[in-house]
Coordinates of C-alpha atoms and ligand atoms in Angstrom, one line a residue:
X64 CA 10.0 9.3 -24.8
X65 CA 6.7 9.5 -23.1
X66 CA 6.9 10.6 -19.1
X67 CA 4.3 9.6 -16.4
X68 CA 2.4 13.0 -16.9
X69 CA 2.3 12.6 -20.5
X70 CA 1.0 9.2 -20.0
X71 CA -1.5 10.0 -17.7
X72 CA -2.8 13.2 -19.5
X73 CA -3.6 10.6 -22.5
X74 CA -4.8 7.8 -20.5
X75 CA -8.6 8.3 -21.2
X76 CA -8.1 9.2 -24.8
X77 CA -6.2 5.7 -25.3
X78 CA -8.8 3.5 -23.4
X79 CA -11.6 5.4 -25.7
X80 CA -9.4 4.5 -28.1
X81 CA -9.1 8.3 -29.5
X82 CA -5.7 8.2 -29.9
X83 CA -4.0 7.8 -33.2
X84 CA -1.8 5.0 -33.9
X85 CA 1.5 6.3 -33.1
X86 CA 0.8 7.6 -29.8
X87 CA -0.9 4.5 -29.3
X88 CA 2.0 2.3 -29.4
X89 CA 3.9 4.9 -27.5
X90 CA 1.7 4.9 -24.6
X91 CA 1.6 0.6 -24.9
X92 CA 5.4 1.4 -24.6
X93 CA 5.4 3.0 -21.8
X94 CA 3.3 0.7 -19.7
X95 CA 5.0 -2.1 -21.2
X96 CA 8.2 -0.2 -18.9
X97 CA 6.6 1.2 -16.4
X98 CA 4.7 -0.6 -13.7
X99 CA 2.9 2.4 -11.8
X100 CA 1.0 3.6 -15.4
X101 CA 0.2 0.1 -16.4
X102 CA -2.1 -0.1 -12.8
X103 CA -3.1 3.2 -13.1
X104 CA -4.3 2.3 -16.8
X105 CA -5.2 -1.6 -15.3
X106 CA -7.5 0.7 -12.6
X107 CA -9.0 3.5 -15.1
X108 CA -9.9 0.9 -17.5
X109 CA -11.6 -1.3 -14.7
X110 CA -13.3 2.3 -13.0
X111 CA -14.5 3.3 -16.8
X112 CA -16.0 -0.4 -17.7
X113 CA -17.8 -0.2 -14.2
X114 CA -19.1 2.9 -15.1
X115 CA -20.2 2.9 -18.8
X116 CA -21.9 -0.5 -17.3
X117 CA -23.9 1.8 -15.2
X118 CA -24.8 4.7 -17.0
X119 CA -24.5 3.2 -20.5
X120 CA -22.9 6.4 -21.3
X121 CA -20.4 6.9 -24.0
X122 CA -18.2 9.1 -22.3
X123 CA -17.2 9.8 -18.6
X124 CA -18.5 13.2 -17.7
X125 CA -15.2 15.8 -17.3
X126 CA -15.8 16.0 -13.5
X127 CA -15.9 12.7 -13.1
X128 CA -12.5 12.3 -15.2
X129 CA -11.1 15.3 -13.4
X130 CA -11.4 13.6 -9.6
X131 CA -10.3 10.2 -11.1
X132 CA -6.9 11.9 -12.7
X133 CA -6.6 13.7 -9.2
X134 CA -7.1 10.5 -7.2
X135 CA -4.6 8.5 -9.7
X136 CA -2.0 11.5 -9.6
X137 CA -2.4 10.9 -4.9
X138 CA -2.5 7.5 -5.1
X139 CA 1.1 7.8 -7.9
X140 CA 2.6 10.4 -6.0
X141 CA 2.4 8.8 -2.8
X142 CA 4.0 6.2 -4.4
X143 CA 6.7 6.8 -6.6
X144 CA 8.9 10.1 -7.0
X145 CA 8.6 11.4 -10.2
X146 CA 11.2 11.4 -12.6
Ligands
ZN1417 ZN1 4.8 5.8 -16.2

């Protein structure tokens, strides 16, 4: 079973859609049971659309992924207590 972390770590793989098909439909799993990653992914995916928009880039530059994870992990955390 996937947790939050996991989830999160593998959240911009998925919406590239660089993830094989098994951890694919155990990351759709997860959101499908847990609220707080499905907006986080509902929020990256919107963030990353707006953004390869802009730059018409093909991928999100790791610093830019780095503060985006930090801001989701804030924005979660002051949320939720981790399981
Ligand atoms: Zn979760």
């Amino acid at each position: 079973m996937l947790t939050c972390k996991d989830f999160i770590s593998e959240l911009t793989d998925y919406l590239d859609e660089r993830t094989d098909a098994d951890l694919r439909t155990k990351l759709e799993k997860h959101m499908a049971e847990c609220p707080n990653c499905w907006v986080v992914c509902d929020t990256t995916r919107k963030t990353i659309s707006v953004y390869k928009d802009h730059e018409k880039a093909c991928c999100i530059p790791s610093d830019v992924q780095t503060r985006l994870l930090l801001a989701f992990e804030k924005m979660r955390a002051a949320k939720t207590k981790v399981v």
